[in-house]
């Protein structure tokens, strides 16, 4: 069954929004892109940084080969983010946590813009670029509080080396994050997938789980994606324009 493509919000969706108690929103790179966050990949091209392709400098293997270079790369990326602000999509989603009695935000984004907009208890599938994690004791630290004297910051608790607390190529999702998202997907009545084609597993299984458990599944993307055939509705356009129009 093909989903109906529309830019107008259906009465059915309006009703679902006004009656739903349990809502899950999953966001991806498209939401960040509307704030100007670079994706480093697009149109078949990948960014090369100091001679290293994005997938190499952002890989688990690079942590072992050259940890200072990994930090340099992530410091550069945080520098690009520092001036960026949440957009109307982030702001709408942050308001929704007060509109529904049970609300879950799951994001694949690492830029912290959801939190900057006021979202709390965000399920971060790929970690957060503003956090560091200790190799030795596992404790987490705010990157903004670290010293970079010797290029690799060290743990306040044990003195061990820190790494960015983000999921790198070749790594598993953080323990608990996917399980929490999957559990919430099983009980939500209404599920929005925003700014992501959700084709990369295991994140892609979140909307599938929600749909299989009977949730009304709504996709918000600039154009149809491989996910669209699974959705009850596809709202085409910018998330920052569509989401504020969905509020009850
Ligand atoms: Zn430590």
mmCIF file of C-alpha atoms and ligand atoms in Angstrom:
data_model
loop_
_atom_site.group_PDB
_atom_site.id
_atom_site.type_symbol
_atom_site.label_atom_id
_atom_site.label_comp_id
_atom_site.label_asym_id
_atom_site.label_seq_id
_atom_site.Cartn_x
_atom_site.Cartn_y
_atom_site.Cartn_z
ATOM 1 C CA UNK A 1 0.000 0.000 0.000
ATOM 2 C CA UNK A 2 1.364 3.383 -1.002
ATOM 3 C CA UNK A 3 1.204 6.149 1.588
ATOM 4 C CA UNK A 4 -0.596 9.279 0.561
ATOM 5 C CA UNK A 5 1.812 12.093 -0.065
ATOM 6 C CA UNK A 6 0.487 15.352 1.238
ATOM 7 C CA UNK A 7 1.604 18.628 2.615
ATOM 8 C CA UNK A 8 -1.743 19.166 4.344
ATOM 9 C CA UNK A 9 -2.224 17.496 7.679
ATOM 10 C CA UNK A 10 -5.083 15.004 7.570
ATOM 11 C CA UNK A 11 -8.035 15.091 9.932
ATOM 12 C CA UNK A 12 -7.091 11.593 10.986
ATOM 13 C CA UNK A 13 -3.644 12.740 12.084
ATOM 14 C CA UNK A 14 -5.127 15.773 13.843
ATOM 15 C CA UNK A 15 -7.390 13.406 15.793
ATOM 16 C CA UNK A 16 -4.521 11.081 16.612
ATOM 17 C CA UNK A 17 -2.483 14.014 17.921
ATOM 18 C CA UNK A 18 -5.303 15.328 20.075
ATOM 19 C CA UNK A 19 -6.028 11.916 21.647
ATOM 20 C CA UNK A 20 -2.605 10.307 21.916
ATOM 21 C CA UNK A 21 -0.976 9.878 25.299
ATOM 22 C CA UNK A 22 2.086 7.940 24.242
ATOM 23 C CA UNK A 23 4.152 9.488 21.455
ATOM 24 C CA UNK A 24 7.596 8.696 20.102
ATOM 25 C CA UNK A 25 9.622 10.936 17.809
ATOM 26 C CA UNK A 26 12.757 9.726 16.090
ATOM 27 C CA UNK A 27 14.992 12.307 14.440
ATOM 28 C CA UNK A 28 17.981 12.181 12.130
ATOM 29 C CA UNK A 29 20.414 14.304 10.163
ATOM 30 C CA UNK A 30 17.726 16.218 8.247
ATOM 31 C CA UNK A 31 16.629 18.003 11.422
ATOM 32 C CA UNK A 32 20.201 19.082 12.152
ATOM 33 C CA UNK A 33 20.809 20.098 8.541
ATOM 34 C CA UNK A 34 18.040 22.706 8.858
ATOM 35 C CA UNK A 35 20.227 24.360 11.521
ATOM 36 C CA UNK A 36 23.256 24.241 9.232
ATOM 37 C CA UNK A 37 24.977 21.207 10.784
ATOM 38 C CA UNK A 38 27.216 19.696 8.108
ATOM 39 C CA UNK A 39 26.606 16.009 7.373
ATOM 40 C CA UNK A 40 30.096 15.417 5.926
ATOM 41 C CA UNK A 41 28.491 13.026 3.470
ATOM 42 C CA UNK A 42 26.150 13.806 0.662
ATOM 43 C CA UNK A 43 25.613 13.252 -3.035
ATOM 44 C CA UNK A 44 27.926 10.260 -2.982
ATOM 45 C CA UNK A 45 30.802 12.367 -1.696
ATOM 46 C CA UNK A 46 32.484 12.225 1.653
ATOM 47 C CA UNK A 47 34.442 14.930 3.398
ATOM 48 C CA UNK A 48 38.197 14.410 3.535
ATOM 49 C CA UNK A 49 39.912 15.917 6.544
ATOM 50 C CA UNK A 50 43.730 16.092 6.622
ATOM 51 C CA UNK A 51 43.859 13.415 3.952
ATOM 52 C CA UNK A 52 41.541 11.064 5.826
ATOM 53 C CA UNK A 53 38.024 10.267 4.603
ATOM 54 C CA UNK A 54 35.224 10.937 7.085
ATOM 55 C CA UNK A 55 34.647 7.210 7.644
ATOM 56 C CA UNK A 56 38.303 6.687 8.528
ATOM 57 C CA UNK A 57 38.882 9.599 10.899
ATOM 58 C CA UNK A 58 35.546 8.766 12.585
ATOM 59 C CA UNK A 59 36.285 5.053 13.000
ATOM 60 C CA UNK A 60 36.945 2.803 15.970
ATOM 61 C CA UNK A 61 40.299 1.801 14.458
ATOM 62 C CA UNK A 62 41.435 5.427 14.477
ATOM 63 C CA UNK A 63 41.076 5.544 18.275
ATOM 64 C CA UNK A 64 43.903 3.023 18.501
ATOM 65 C CA UNK A 65 46.014 4.398 15.663
ATOM 66 C CA UNK A 66 45.898 8.103 16.481
ATOM 67 C CA UNK A 67 43.745 9.279 19.403
ATOM 68 C CA UNK A 68 45.074 12.887 19.247
ATOM 69 C CA UNK A 69 43.935 13.102 15.598
ATOM 70 C CA UNK A 70 40.462 11.870 16.562
ATOM 71 C CA UNK A 71 40.245 14.608 19.208
ATOM 72 C CA UNK A 72 41.511 17.209 16.751
ATOM 73 C CA UNK A 73 38.792 16.178 14.310
ATOM 74 C CA UNK A 74 36.045 16.296 16.950
ATOM 75 C CA UNK A 75 37.320 19.624 18.292
ATOM 76 C CA UNK A 76 37.059 20.966 14.744
ATOM 77 C CA UNK A 77 33.516 19.629 14.433
ATOM 78 C CA UNK A 78 32.440 21.138 17.754
ATOM 79 C CA UNK A 79 33.896 24.423 16.567
ATOM 80 C CA UNK A 80 31.547 24.293 13.572
ATOM 81 C CA UNK A 81 28.593 23.592 15.873
ATOM 82 C CA UNK A 82 29.304 26.224 18.481
ATOM 83 C CA UNK A 83 27.575 29.028 16.582
ATOM 84 C CA UNK A 84 24.576 26.967 15.437
ATOM 85 C CA UNK A 85 21.155 27.254 17.026
ATOM 86 C CA UNK A 86 18.146 24.943 17.340
ATOM 87 C CA UNK A 87 15.582 25.477 14.574
ATOM 88 C CA UNK A 88 11.751 25.463 14.747
ATOM 89 C CA UNK A 89 11.726 21.637 14.452
ATOM 90 C CA UNK A 90 13.883 21.254 17.585
ATOM 91 C CA UNK A 91 11.745 23.832 19.368
ATOM 92 C CA UNK A 92 8.447 22.143 18.451
ATOM 93 C CA UNK A 93 9.729 18.751 19.613
ATOM 94 C CA UNK A 94 10.874 20.279 22.891
ATOM 95 C CA UNK A 95 7.347 21.643 23.463
ATOM 96 C CA UNK A 96 5.810 18.251 22.734
ATOM 97 C CA UNK A 97 7.319 16.700 25.850
ATOM 98 C CA UNK A 98 4.772 18.755 27.801
ATOM 99 C CA UNK A 99 1.837 18.033 25.466
ATOM 100 C CA UNK A 100 1.790 14.248 25.836
ATOM 101 C CA UNK A 101 1.759 12.333 29.104
ATOM 102 C CA UNK A 102 4.308 9.813 27.802
ATOM 103 C CA UNK A 103 6.731 11.284 25.299
ATOM 104 C CA UNK A 104 10.001 9.860 24.019
ATOM 105 C CA UNK A 105 12.542 11.526 21.761
ATOM 106 C CA UNK A 106 15.032 9.211 20.075
ATOM 107 C CA UNK A 107 17.735 10.853 17.996
ATOM 108 C CA UNK A 108 20.538 9.727 15.736
ATOM 109 C CA UNK A 109 22.048 13.219 15.960
ATOM 110 C CA UNK A 110 25.073 13.907 18.148
ATOM 111 C CA UNK A 111 25.066 17.713 18.061
ATOM 112 C CA UNK A 112 23.094 18.365 21.268
ATOM 113 C CA UNK A 113 20.673 20.756 19.533
ATOM 114 C CA UNK A 114 17.617 18.949 20.929
ATOM 115 C CA UNK A 115 18.904 19.550 24.456
ATOM 116 C CA UNK A 116 19.760 23.153 23.563
ATOM 117 C CA UNK A 117 16.108 23.585 22.557
ATOM 118 C CA UNK A 118 14.982 22.223 25.931
ATOM 119 C CA UNK A 119 14.388 18.503 25.296
ATOM 120 C CA UNK A 120 15.131 16.299 28.301
ATOM 121 C CA UNK A 121 15.808 12.561 28.668
ATOM 122 C CA UNK A 122 16.759 12.324 24.994
ATOM 123 C CA UNK A 123 17.567 8.780 23.895
ATOM 124 C CA UNK A 124 20.808 9.299 21.995
ATOM 125 C CA UNK A 125 21.454 6.358 19.687
ATOM 126 C CA UNK A 126 24.813 7.691 18.506
ATOM 127 C CA UNK A 127 26.046 9.527 21.591
ATOM 128 C CA UNK A 128 26.774 13.227 21.987
ATOM 129 C CA UNK A 129 29.672 15.259 20.636
ATOM 130 C CA UNK A 130 29.669 17.461 23.760
ATOM 131 C CA UNK A 131 30.493 14.489 25.995
ATOM 132 C CA UNK A 132 33.698 12.517 26.551
ATOM 133 C CA UNK A 133 33.986 9.009 27.968
ATOM 134 C CA UNK A 134 36.859 7.419 29.885
ATOM 135 C CA UNK A 135 38.501 4.378 28.306
ATOM 136 C CA UNK A 136 39.385 3.038 31.767
ATOM 137 C CA UNK A 137 36.496 3.693 34.138
ATOM 138 C CA UNK A 138 33.738 4.584 31.665
ATOM 139 C CA UNK A 139 32.764 7.829 33.422
ATOM 140 C CA UNK A 140 31.409 10.616 31.249
ATOM 141 C CA UNK A 141 32.447 14.276 31.238
ATOM 142 C CA UNK A 142 31.283 17.497 29.640
ATOM 143 C CA UNK A 143 33.838 18.293 26.938
ATOM 144 C CA UNK A 144 33.503 22.019 27.706
ATOM 145 C CA UNK A 145 35.075 21.383 31.120
ATOM 146 C CA UNK A 146 38.109 19.474 29.856
ATOM 147 C CA UNK A 147 41.699 20.602 29.432
ATOM 148 C CA UNK A 148 43.385 19.824 26.128
ATOM 149 C CA UNK A 149 46.979 20.587 27.230
ATOM 150 C CA UNK A 150 48.401 17.342 25.878
ATOM 151 C CA UNK A 151 45.930 17.006 22.986
ATOM 152 C CA UNK A 152 44.170 14.059 24.671
ATOM 153 C CA UNK A 153 42.078 15.090 27.708
ATOM 154 C CA UNK A 154 42.139 12.867 30.787
ATOM 155 C CA UNK A 155 39.478 11.616 33.193
ATOM 156 C CA UNK A 156 38.783 13.671 36.356
ATOM 157 C CA UNK A 157 38.038 10.446 38.243
ATOM 158 C CA UNK A 158 40.899 8.105 37.344
ATOM 159 C CA UNK A 159 43.336 9.959 35.068
ATOM 160 C CA UNK A 160 42.641 7.628 32.127
ATOM 161 C CA UNK A 161 42.479 8.846 28.550
ATOM 162 C CA UNK A 162 39.142 10.143 27.317
ATOM 163 C CA UNK A 163 37.492 9.613 23.958
ATOM 164 C CA UNK A 164 34.523 11.350 22.331
ATOM 165 C CA UNK A 165 31.297 9.770 23.641
ATOM 166 C CA UNK A 166 29.943 9.143 20.157
ATOM 167 C CA UNK A 167 29.402 5.956 18.200
ATOM 168 C CA UNK A 168 32.160 5.627 15.621
ATOM 169 C CA UNK A 169 32.167 3.551 12.453
ATOM 170 C CA UNK A 170 32.705 -0.061 13.465
ATOM 171 C CA UNK A 171 31.188 0.359 16.926
ATOM 172 C CA UNK A 172 27.974 -0.900 18.524
ATOM 173 C CA UNK A 173 25.259 1.466 19.722
ATOM 174 C CA UNK A 174 25.628 2.444 23.395
ATOM 175 C CA UNK A 175 24.305 -0.132 25.844
ATOM 176 C CA UNK A 176 20.721 0.571 26.785
ATOM 177 C CA UNK A 177 19.944 3.315 24.253
ATOM 178 C CA UNK A 178 18.603 1.055 21.532
ATOM 179 C CA UNK A 179 16.785 -1.154 24.058
ATOM 180 C CA UNK A 180 15.064 1.885 25.581
ATOM 181 C CA UNK A 181 14.044 3.139 22.137
ATOM 182 C CA UNK A 182 12.744 -0.282 21.093
ATOM 183 C CA UNK A 183 10.760 -0.663 24.313
ATOM 184 C CA UNK A 184 9.155 2.771 23.869
ATOM 185 C CA UNK A 185 8.433 2.006 20.199
ATOM 186 C CA UNK A 186 6.437 -1.032 21.297
ATOM 187 C CA UNK A 187 4.040 0.993 23.418
ATOM 188 C CA UNK A 188 3.650 4.280 21.518
ATOM 189 C CA UNK A 189 0.359 5.123 19.796
ATOM 190 C CA UNK A 190 1.826 7.678 17.456
ATOM 191 C CA UNK A 191 5.328 7.607 15.998
ATOM 192 C CA UNK A 192 6.983 10.344 13.964
ATOM 193 C CA UNK A 193 10.132 9.729 11.967
ATOM 194 C CA UNK A 194 11.664 13.089 11.142
ATOM 195 C CA UNK A 195 14.580 13.976 8.897
ATOM 196 C CA UNK A 196 15.881 10.463 8.440
ATOM 197 C CA UNK A 197 15.296 7.717 5.919
ATOM 198 C CA UNK A 198 16.015 5.284 8.766
ATOM 199 C CA UNK A 199 17.655 2.741 6.504
ATOM 200 C CA UNK A 200 20.613 1.966 8.768
ATOM 201 C CA UNK A 201 20.010 -0.825 11.254
ATOM 202 C CA UNK A 202 19.447 -1.135 14.118
ATOM 203 C CA UNK A 203 17.966 2.411 14.182
ATOM 204 C CA UNK A 204 15.779 1.498 11.197
ATOM 205 C CA UNK A 205 13.969 -1.101 13.243
ATOM 206 C CA UNK A 206 12.483 1.509 15.622
ATOM 207 C CA UNK A 207 9.713 2.628 13.208
ATOM 208 C CA UNK A 208 9.181 -0.992 12.164
ATOM 209 C CA UNK A 209 8.661 -2.022 15.785
ATOM 210 C CA UNK A 210 6.248 0.871 16.347
ATOM 211 C CA UNK A 211 4.244 0.036 13.213
ATOM 212 C CA UNK A 212 4.121 -3.683 13.998
ATOM 213 C CA UNK A 213 2.832 -2.889 17.501
ATOM 214 C CA UNK A 214 -0.023 -0.856 16.019
ATOM 215 C CA UNK A 215 1.268 2.715 16.195
ATOM 216 C CA UNK A 216 0.203 5.284 13.617
ATOM 217 C CA UNK A 217 3.430 5.985 11.752
ATOM 218 C CA UNK A 218 4.116 9.406 10.245
ATOM 219 C CA UNK A 219 7.161 10.347 8.226
ATOM 220 C CA UNK A 220 8.322 13.958 7.912
ATOM 221 C CA UNK A 221 10.941 14.319 5.195
ATOM 222 C CA UNK A 222 11.626 16.538 2.178
ATOM 223 C CA UNK A 223 10.827 13.609 -0.112
ATOM 224 C CA UNK A 224 9.736 9.969 0.013
ATOM 225 C CA UNK A 225 12.313 7.508 1.369
ATOM 226 C CA UNK A 226 12.572 3.712 1.624
ATOM 227 C CA UNK A 227 10.695 4.071 4.907
ATOM 228 C CA UNK A 228 7.675 5.721 3.244
ATOM 229 C CA UNK A 229 6.009 2.466 2.144
ATOM 230 C CA UNK A 230 5.741 1.474 5.807
ATOM 231 C CA UNK A 231 4.175 4.759 6.925
ATOM 232 C CA UNK A 232 0.527 5.686 7.371
ATOM 233 C CA UNK A 233 1.289 9.226 6.293
ATOM 234 C CA UNK A 234 4.146 11.035 4.653
ATOM 235 C CA UNK A 235 4.385 14.777 5.208
ATOM 236 C CA UNK A 236 6.785 16.190 2.650
ATOM 237 C CA UNK A 237 8.676 19.349 3.419
ATOM 238 C CA UNK A 238 10.999 20.881 5.948
ATOM 239 C CA UNK A 239 10.591 19.613 9.497
ATOM 240 C CA UNK A 240 10.934 23.171 10.786
ATOM 241 C CA UNK A 241 7.825 24.158 8.821
ATOM 242 C CA UNK A 242 5.727 21.021 9.291
ATOM 243 C CA UNK A 243 6.201 20.175 12.979
ATOM 244 C CA UNK A 244 5.006 23.512 14.396
ATOM 245 C CA UNK A 245 1.786 23.032 12.352
ATOM 246 C CA UNK A 246 1.091 19.696 14.038
ATOM 247 C CA UNK A 247 0.622 21.079 17.527
ATOM 248 C CA UNK A 248 -2.744 20.596 19.130
HETATM 249 ZN ZN1 LIG B 1 38.200 7.371 34.288
#
